[in-house]
XYZ file of C-alpha atoms in Angstrom:
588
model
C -189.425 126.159 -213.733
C -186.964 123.820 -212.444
C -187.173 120.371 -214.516
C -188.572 117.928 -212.711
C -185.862 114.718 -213.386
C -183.366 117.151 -212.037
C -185.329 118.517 -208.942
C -186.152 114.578 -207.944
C -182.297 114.121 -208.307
C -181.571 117.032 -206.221
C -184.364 116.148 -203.824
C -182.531 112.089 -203.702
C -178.988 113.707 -203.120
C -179.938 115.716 -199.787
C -181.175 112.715 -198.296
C -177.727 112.773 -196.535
C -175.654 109.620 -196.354
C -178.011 106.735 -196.394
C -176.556 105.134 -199.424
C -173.502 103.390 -200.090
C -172.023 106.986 -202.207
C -174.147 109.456 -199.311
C -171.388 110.717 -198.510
C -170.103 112.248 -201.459
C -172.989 113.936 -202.167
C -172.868 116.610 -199.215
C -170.853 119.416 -201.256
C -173.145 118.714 -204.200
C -176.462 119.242 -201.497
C -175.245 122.447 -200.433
C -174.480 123.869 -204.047
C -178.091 122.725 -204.889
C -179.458 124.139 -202.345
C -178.237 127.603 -203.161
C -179.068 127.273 -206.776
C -182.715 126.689 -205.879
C -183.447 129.234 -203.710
C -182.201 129.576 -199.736
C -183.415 132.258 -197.273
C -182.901 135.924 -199.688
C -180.460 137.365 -196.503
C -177.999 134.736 -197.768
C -178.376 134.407 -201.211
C -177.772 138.289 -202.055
C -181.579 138.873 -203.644
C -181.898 142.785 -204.569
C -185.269 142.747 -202.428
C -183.575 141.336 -199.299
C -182.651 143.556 -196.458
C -179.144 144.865 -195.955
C -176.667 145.500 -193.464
C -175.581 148.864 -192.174
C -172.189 147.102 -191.873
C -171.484 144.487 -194.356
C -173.299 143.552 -198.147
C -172.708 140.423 -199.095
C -171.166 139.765 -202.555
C -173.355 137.955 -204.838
C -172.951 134.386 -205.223
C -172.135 132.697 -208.591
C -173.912 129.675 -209.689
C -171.057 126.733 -210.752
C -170.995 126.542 -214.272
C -172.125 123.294 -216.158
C -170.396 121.815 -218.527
C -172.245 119.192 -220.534
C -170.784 116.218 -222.076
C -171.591 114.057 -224.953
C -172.249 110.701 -224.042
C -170.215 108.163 -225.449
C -170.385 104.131 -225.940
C -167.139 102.946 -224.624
C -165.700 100.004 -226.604
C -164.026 97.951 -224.030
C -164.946 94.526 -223.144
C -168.266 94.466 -221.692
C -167.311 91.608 -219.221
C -164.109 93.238 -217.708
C -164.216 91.782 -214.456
C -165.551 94.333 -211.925
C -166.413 97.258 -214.606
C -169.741 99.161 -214.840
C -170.348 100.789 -218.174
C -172.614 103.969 -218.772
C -174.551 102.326 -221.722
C -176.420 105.484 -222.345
C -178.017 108.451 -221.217
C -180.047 111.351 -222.665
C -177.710 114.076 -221.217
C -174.305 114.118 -219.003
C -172.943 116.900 -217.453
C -170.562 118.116 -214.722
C -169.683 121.156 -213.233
C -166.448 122.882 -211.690
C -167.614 122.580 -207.825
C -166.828 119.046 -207.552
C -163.492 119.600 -206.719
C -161.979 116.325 -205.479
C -165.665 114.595 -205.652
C -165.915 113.187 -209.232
C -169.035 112.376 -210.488
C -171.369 112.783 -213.448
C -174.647 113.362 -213.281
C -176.784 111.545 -216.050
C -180.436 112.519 -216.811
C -183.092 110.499 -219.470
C -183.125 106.929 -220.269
C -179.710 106.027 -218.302
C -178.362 102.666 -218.864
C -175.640 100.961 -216.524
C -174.090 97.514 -217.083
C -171.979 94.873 -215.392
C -170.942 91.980 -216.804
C -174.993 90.506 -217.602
C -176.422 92.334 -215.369
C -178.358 95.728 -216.631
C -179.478 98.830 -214.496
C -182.089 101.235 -215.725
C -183.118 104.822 -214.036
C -184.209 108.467 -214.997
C -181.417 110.111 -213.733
C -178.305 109.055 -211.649
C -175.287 110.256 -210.258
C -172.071 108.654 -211.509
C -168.660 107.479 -210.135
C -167.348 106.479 -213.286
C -163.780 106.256 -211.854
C -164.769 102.910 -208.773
C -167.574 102.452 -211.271
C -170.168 103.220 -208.207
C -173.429 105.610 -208.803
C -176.818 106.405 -207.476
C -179.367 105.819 -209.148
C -182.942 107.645 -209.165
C -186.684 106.954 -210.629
C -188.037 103.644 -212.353
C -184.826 101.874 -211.240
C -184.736 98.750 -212.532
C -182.232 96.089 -213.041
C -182.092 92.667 -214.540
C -180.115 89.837 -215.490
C -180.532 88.063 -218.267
C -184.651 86.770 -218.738
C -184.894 85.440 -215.056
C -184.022 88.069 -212.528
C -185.699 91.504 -212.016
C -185.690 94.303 -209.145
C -187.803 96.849 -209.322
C -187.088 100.189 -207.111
C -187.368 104.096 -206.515
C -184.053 104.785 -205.560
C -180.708 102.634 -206.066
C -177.310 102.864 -204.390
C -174.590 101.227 -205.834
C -171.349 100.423 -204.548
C -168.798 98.694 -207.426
C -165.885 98.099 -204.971
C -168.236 95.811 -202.348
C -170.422 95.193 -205.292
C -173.172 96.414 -202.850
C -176.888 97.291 -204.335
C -179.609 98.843 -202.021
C -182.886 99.319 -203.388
C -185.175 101.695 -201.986
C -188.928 101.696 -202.094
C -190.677 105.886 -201.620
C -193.212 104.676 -199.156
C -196.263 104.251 -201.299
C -194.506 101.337 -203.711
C -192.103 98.395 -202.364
C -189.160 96.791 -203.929
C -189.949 94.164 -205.825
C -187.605 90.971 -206.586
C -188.633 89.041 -209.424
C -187.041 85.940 -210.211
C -188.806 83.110 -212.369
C -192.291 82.568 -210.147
C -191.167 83.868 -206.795
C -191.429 87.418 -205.752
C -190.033 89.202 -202.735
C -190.824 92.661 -201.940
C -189.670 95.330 -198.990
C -188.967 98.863 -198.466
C -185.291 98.489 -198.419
C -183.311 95.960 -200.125
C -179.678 94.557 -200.220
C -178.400 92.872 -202.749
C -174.983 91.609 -202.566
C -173.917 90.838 -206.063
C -170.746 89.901 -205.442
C -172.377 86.592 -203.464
C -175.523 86.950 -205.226
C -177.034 87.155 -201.752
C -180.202 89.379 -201.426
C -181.218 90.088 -197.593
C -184.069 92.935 -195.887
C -183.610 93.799 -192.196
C -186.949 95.805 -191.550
C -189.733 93.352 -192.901
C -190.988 91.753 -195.995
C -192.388 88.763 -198.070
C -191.341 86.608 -199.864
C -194.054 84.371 -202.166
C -193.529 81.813 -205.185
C -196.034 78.960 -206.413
C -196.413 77.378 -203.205
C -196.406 79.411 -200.249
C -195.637 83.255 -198.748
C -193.150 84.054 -196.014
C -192.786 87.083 -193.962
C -190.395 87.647 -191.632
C -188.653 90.733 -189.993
C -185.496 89.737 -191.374
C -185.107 87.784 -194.559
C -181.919 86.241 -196.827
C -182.475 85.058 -200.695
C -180.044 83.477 -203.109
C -181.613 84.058 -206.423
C -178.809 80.919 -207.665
C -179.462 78.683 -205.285
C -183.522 79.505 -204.781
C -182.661 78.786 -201.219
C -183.785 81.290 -198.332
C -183.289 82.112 -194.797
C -185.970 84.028 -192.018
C -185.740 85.277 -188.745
C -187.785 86.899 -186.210
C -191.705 86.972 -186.277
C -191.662 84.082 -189.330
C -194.820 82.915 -190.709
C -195.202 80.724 -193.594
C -198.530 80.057 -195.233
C -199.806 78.257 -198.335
C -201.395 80.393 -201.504
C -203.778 76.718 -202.621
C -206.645 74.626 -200.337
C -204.436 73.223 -197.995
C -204.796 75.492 -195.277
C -201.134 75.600 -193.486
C -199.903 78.099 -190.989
C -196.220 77.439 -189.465
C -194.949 80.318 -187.508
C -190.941 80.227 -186.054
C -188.267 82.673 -185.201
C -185.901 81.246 -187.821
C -186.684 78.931 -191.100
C -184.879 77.882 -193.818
C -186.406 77.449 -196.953
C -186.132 76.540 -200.717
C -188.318 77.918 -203.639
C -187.300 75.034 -206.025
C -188.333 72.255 -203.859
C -190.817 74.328 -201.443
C -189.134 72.515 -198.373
C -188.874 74.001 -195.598
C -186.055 73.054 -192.890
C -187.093 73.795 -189.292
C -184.277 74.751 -186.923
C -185.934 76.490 -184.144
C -189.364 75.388 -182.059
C -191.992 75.700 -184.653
C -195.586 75.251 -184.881
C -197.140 73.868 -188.373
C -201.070 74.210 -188.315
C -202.923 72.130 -190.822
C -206.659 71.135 -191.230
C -205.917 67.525 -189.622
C -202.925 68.206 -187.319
C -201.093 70.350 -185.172
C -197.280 69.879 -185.502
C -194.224 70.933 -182.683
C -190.823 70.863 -183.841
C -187.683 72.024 -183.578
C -185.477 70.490 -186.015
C -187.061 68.777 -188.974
C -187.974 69.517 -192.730
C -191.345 70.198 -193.953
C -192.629 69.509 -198.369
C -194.909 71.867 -198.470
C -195.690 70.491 -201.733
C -196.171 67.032 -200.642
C -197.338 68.036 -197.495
C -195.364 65.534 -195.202
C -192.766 66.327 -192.235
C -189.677 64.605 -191.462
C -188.750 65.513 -187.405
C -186.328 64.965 -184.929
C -185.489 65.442 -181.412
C -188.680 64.354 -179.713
C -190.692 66.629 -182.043
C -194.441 66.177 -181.678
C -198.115 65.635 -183.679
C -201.548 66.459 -182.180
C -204.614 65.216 -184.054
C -207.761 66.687 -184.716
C -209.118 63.413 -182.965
C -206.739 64.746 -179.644
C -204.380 62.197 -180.092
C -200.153 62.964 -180.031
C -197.902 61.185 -181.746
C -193.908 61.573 -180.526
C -190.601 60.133 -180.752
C -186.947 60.638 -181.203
C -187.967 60.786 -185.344
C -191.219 61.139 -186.530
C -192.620 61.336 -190.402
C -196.172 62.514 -191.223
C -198.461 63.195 -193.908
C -200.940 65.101 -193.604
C -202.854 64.607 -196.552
C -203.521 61.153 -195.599
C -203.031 61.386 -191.735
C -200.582 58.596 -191.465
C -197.711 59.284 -188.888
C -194.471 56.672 -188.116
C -192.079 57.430 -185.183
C -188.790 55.691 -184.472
C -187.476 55.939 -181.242
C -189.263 56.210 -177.699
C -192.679 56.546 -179.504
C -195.256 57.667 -177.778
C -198.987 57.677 -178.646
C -201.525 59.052 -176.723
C -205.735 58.260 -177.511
C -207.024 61.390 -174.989
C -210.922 59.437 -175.702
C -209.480 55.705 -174.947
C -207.647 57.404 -172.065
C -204.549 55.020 -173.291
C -200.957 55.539 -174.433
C -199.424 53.237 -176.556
C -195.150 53.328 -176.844
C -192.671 51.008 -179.060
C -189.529 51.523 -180.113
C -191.456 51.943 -183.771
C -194.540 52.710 -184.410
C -197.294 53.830 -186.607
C -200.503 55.572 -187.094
C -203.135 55.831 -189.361
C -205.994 58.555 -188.303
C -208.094 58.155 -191.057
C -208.593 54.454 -190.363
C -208.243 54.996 -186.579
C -205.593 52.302 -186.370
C -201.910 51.977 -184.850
C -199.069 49.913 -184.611
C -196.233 49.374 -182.466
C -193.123 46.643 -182.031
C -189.851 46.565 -180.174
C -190.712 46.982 -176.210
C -194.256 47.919 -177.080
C -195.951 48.683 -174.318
C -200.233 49.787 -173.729
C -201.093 52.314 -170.779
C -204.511 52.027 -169.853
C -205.225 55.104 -167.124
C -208.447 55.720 -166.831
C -209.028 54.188 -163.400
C -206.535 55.385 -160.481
C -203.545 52.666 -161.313
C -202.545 52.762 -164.535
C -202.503 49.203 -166.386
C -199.345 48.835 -168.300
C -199.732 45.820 -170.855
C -196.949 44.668 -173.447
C -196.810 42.353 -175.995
C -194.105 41.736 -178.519
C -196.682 43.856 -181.266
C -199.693 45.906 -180.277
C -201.881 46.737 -183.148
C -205.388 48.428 -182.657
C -207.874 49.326 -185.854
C -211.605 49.625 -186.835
C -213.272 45.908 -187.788
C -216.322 47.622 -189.673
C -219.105 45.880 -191.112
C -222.361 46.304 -192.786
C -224.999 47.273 -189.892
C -221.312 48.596 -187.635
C -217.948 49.021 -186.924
C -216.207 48.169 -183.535
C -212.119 49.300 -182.872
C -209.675 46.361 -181.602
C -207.229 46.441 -179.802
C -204.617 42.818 -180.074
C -201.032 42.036 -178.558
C -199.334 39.145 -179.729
C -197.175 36.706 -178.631
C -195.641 36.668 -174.987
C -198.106 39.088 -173.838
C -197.589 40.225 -169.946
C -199.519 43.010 -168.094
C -198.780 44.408 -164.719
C -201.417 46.491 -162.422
C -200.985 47.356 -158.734
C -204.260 44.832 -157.903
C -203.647 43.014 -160.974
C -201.382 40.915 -163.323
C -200.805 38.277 -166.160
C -199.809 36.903 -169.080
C -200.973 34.853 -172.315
C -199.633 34.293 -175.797
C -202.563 37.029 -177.215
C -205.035 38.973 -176.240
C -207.513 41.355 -177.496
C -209.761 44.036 -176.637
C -213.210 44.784 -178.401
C -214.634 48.075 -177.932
C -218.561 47.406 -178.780
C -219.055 44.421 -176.451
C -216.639 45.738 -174.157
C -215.003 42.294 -173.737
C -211.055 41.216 -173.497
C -210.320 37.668 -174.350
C -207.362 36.500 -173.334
C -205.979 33.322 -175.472
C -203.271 30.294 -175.151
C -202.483 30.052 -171.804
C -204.441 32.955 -169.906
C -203.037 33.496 -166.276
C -204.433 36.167 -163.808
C -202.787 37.021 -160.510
C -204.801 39.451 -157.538
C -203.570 39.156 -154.716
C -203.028 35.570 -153.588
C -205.388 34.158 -155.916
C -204.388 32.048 -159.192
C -206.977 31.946 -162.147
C -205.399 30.112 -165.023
C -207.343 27.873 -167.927
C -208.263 28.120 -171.972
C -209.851 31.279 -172.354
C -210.410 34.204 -170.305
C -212.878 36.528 -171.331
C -213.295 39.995 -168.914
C -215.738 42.166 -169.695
C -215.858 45.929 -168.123
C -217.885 48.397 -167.455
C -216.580 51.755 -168.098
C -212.925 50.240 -167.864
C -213.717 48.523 -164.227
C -214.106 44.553 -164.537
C -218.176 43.281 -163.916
C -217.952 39.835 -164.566
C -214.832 37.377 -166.130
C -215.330 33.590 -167.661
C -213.533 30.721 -168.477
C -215.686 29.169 -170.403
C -214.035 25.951 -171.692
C -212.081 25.195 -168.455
C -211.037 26.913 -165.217
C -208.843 26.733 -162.693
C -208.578 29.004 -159.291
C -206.333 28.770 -156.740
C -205.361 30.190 -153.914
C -202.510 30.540 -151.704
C -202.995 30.200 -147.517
C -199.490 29.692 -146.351
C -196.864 27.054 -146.587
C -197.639 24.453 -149.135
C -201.148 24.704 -148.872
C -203.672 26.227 -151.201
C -207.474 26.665 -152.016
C -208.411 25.209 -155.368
C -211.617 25.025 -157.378
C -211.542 23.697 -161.065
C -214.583 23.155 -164.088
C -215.451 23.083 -167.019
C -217.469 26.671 -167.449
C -216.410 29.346 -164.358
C -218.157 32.771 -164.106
C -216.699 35.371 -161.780
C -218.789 38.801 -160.995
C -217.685 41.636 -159.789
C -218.925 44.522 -157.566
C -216.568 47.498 -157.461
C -213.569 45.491 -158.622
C -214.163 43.094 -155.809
C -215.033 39.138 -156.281
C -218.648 38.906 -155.277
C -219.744 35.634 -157.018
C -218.610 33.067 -158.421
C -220.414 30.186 -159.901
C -218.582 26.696 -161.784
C -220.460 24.170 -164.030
C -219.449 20.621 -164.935
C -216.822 18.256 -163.522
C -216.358 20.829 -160.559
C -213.761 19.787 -158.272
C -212.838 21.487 -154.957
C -209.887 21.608 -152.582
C -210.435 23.452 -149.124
C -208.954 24.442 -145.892
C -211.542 25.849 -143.897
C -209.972 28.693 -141.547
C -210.993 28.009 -137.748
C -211.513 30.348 -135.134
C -207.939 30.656 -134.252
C -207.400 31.492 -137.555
C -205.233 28.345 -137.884
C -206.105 25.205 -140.634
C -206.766 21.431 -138.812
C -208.321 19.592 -141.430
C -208.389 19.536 -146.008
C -211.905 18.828 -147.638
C -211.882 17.622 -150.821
C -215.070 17.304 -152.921
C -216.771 17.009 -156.419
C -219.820 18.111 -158.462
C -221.847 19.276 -161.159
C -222.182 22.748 -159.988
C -220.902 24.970 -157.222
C -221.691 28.275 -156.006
C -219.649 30.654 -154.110
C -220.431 34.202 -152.435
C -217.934 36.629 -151.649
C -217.874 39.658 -149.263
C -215.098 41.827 -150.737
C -213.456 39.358 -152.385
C -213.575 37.195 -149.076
C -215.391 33.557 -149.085
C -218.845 33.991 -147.188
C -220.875 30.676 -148.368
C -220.055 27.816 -150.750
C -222.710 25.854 -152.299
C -222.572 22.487 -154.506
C -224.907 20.479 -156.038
C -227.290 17.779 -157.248
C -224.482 15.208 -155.739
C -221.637 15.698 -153.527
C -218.902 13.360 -152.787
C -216.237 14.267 -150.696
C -214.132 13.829 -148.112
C -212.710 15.293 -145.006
C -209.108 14.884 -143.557
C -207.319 16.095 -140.426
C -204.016 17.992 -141.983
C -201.954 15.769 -139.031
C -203.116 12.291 -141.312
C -203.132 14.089 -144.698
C -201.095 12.718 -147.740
C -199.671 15.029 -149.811
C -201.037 13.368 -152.310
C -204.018 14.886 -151.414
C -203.022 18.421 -151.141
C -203.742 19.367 -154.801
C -205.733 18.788 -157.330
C -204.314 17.240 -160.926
C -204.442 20.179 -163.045
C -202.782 22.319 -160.345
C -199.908 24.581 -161.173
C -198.864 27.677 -159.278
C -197.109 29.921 -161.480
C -195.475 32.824 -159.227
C -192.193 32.288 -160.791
C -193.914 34.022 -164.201
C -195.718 37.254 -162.679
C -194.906 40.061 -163.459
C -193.619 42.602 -160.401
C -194.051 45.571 -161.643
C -195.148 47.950 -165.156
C -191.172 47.218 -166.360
C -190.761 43.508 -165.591
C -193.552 42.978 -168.121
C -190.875 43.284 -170.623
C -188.957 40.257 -169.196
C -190.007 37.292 -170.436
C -188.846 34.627 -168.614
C -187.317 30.791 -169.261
C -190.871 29.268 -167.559
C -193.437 31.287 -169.496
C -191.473 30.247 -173.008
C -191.861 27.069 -171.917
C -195.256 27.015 -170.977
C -196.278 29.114 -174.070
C -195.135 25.567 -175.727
C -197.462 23.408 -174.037
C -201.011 22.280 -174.769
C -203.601 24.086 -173.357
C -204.628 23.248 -169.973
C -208.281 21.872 -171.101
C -206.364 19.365 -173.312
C -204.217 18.067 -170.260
C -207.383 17.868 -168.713
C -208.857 15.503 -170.864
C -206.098 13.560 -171.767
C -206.231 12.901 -167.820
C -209.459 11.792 -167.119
């Protein structure tokens, strides 16, 4: 019975030239062959047919000559030298001719420099210091670096290693706490570069990477993937991110993105295509416009972004953009931050609100935007504030203040220090201006510590109403009452027939009340008392033309969702002033 070490090495050496040595062993695979039996015609067998015409002469088996190992006492670290530590038996034989090799059976032992190869049988090129190596291969350096393998190929001039796995068992890198298996493995020991071509994993404390290709630098811990790249974590923190290509570390357990990746966590959703990723941390560091989606909906982008996702707290520098999908608002800076836990975000430097849930957009900006969550014991409500120079721009409506803010519950913006609102050619201007909506389309807005309204006819001339409490409602966005309490003074031009102006009526009360038919002036009411008077324009003073709190501010509004960001000399100025209720009183 042939012995079964020597029929698995005759088995590995027919395999034909898959190895880095394959093919020298093609001589040696035909010799074998023969020795263990081929077809009886060609092998000479007494019970095989003959020829009438020829016999063939029997065929002589090479004779073996068996050698005594011996330990070689050169230096062990020769540069480039592989020793035959040991082996059980070494032979030869005499059909070799120019193909010199020894084959080694039992317990064989190779070394270079640190680094030790074990096997159960091998063949060896003891002249380039090359061999193949067969069964329970295994090598190792030192205490930290192991491969495990069926089958070994070694080449000593390239200082090649491939490791083969027999189909039912993979090779198996071991080095400290990370693993990395395949069916074939290269390991190129010369750069202490291990690579795979055809699939396999690499896993260590952290995480576990497959890929179709796959690069490892047991020195360095650092390692490269490509094609069909997933990496996922081994604890609780539930992580997917799939690539073509990744770089990654097995010290640090960063991983460096290079080409578009998606990262899939429990709270977020991350695109990128250039940025680093602690997997142990859990945070991202991105570039080129890379981009976060929350499990709340909202994104997060910019030209650099960080993240955590532990705590849900993103920052973006450059262009940021953040989107609230249930607010139906973007906010953008040129920084920014946000907090999902807390429901909360920041922005400065050209920060600008878009507010699209109705048809025109409202763009809104303010030198800092911040919104959050104002909780208290029985609730919470989310603000939104902009502060100072704020300006807002809206196809049917603009203005500008030194702060405003939104609250959510009530549904009410208040607009503080100098509120101005433009639609149209109507002026509203005073204290405070608080507008409250109803699902985002203005009901009703009040001034409710002093108002002023004006509006523009042609020329020099202009409608004006003032008080001290004014209440404007609202039907479909449209003025369709308005009612003014206390000290109410009134400027008018009544329109005639011809559509041309003859005469200015000027008149005070305690109350007025005016109805509007979209957003046009229908019937005006005042009461208890009246006083006024009634002038033909032809013997009118200008003196009379406007009222003494009357300013008409077109030089400050805003023309469109970019000039918001211009700030002009005027509204500085005015910013400066007293309110308009304290000119007020300081005048009468």
């Amino acid at each position: 019975m042939q012995d079964p070490k020597s029929d698995r090495m005759l088995r590995e050496t027919d395999r034909g030239s898959r190895g880095c040595n394959g093919w020298r062993r093609g001589r040696w695979a035909v010799a074998c062959l023969m020795a263990l039996g081929v077809p009886a015609i060609l092998s000479g067998h007494p019970d095989a047919p003959k020829s009438p015409a020829t016999e063939l002469p029997p065929v002589n088996p090479p004779k073996r000559y068996e050698i005594k190992p011996t330990v070689p006492s050169t230096d062990r670290h020769t540069p480039g030298k592989v020793f035959l530590e040991r082996a059980d038996r070494l032979w030869t034989d005499d059909s070799r001719d120019s193909i010199a090799y020894q084959r080694l059976v039992g317990n064989v032992q190779f070394r270079k420099d640190d680094m030790f190869m074990y096997c159960d049988s091998a063949h060896f090129y003891d002249q380039e210091g090359s061999f193949d190596a067969f069964g329970n291969v295994r090598m190792e350096q030192g205490d930290t670096l192991f491969v495990y393998a069926d089958e070994l190929n070694y080449n000593n001039p390239e200082e090649m290693a491939v490791f083969y796995g027999n189909g039912v068992e993979e090779v198996r890198l071991i080095n400290k706490e990370v693993q990395l298996t395949t069916d074939v493995f290269n390991y190129d020991l010369g750069q202490d570069l291990g690579y795979y071509t055809n699939g396999g994993t690499l896993a260590d404390t952290a995480n576990v990477l497959t890929s179709v290709y796959g690069e490892y630098s047991p020195a360095t811990k650092d390692a490269q993937f490509r094609l069909d790249v997933v990496l996922k974590d081994k604890g609780e923190r539930d992580f997917t991110l799939t690539t073509e290509e990744l770089l990654y570390n097995t010290d640090n357990h960063i991983a460096r993105i290079v080409k578009p990746s998606v990262i899939v966590t429990d709270s977020a959703t991350v695109y990128s295509s250039n940025g680093m990723y602690n997997t142990e941390a859990d945070t991202t560091r991105l570039y080129d416009r890379s981009l976060i989606k929350t499990r709340r909906g909202n994104t997060l982008t910019g030209d650099t972004l960080f993240y955590d996702q532990t705590t849900g707290f993103g920052e973006a520098w450059g262009n940021m953009i953040l989107t609230d999908s249930a607010r139906q608002s973007a906010l953008e800076g040129g920084y920014g931050c946000y907090f999902e836990k807390e429901d909360s975000s920041f922005a400065t430097i050209r920060a600008r609100l878009l507010e699209y849930s109705r048809k025109d957009t409202l763009y809104l900006h303010g030198d800092t935007i911040r919104t959050y969550v104002q909780r208290s014991d029985s609730d919470s409500t989310h603000i939104m504030t902009a502060y100072p120079r704020v300006r807002f721009w809206r196809v049917d409506l603009q203005g500008l203040c030194d702060s405003l803010s939104v609250v959510e519950r009530d549904s009410l913006m208040y607009m503080h220090r100098h509120p101005i609102v433009w639609s149209g050619e109507r002026q509203v201007f005073g204290n405070v201006i608080q507008v409250h909506f109803n699902d985002s389309t203005v009901d009703w807005a009040k001034l409710p510590e002093f108002g002023f309204v004006a509006e523009h006819i042609g020329d020099e001339f202009y409608n004006q109403l003032t008080g001290r409490e004014m209440l404007a409602q609202f039907v479909d966005g449209s003025l369709s009452q308005l009612d003014v309490s206390g000290n109410v003074e009134n400027i008018m031009l009544p329109q005639e027939n011809d559509s041309t102006y003859n005469k200015i009526i000027s008149s005070t009360s305690s109350y007025l009340t005016a109805h509007f038919n979209d957003s046009t002036l229908q019937k005006l009411t005042m009461w208890p008392d009246v006083d006024g008077t009634v002038t033909p324009l032809y013997l009118a003073k200008k003196s009379i033309y406007y009222l003494p709190q009357f300013k008409w501010y077109e030089a400050l509004r805003p023309k469109d969702k970019d000039d918001i960001f211009n700030v002009p000399p005027e509204m500085e100025a005015l910013l400066k002033e007293p309110d308009p209720g304290v000119r007020r009183r300081r005048v009468n």
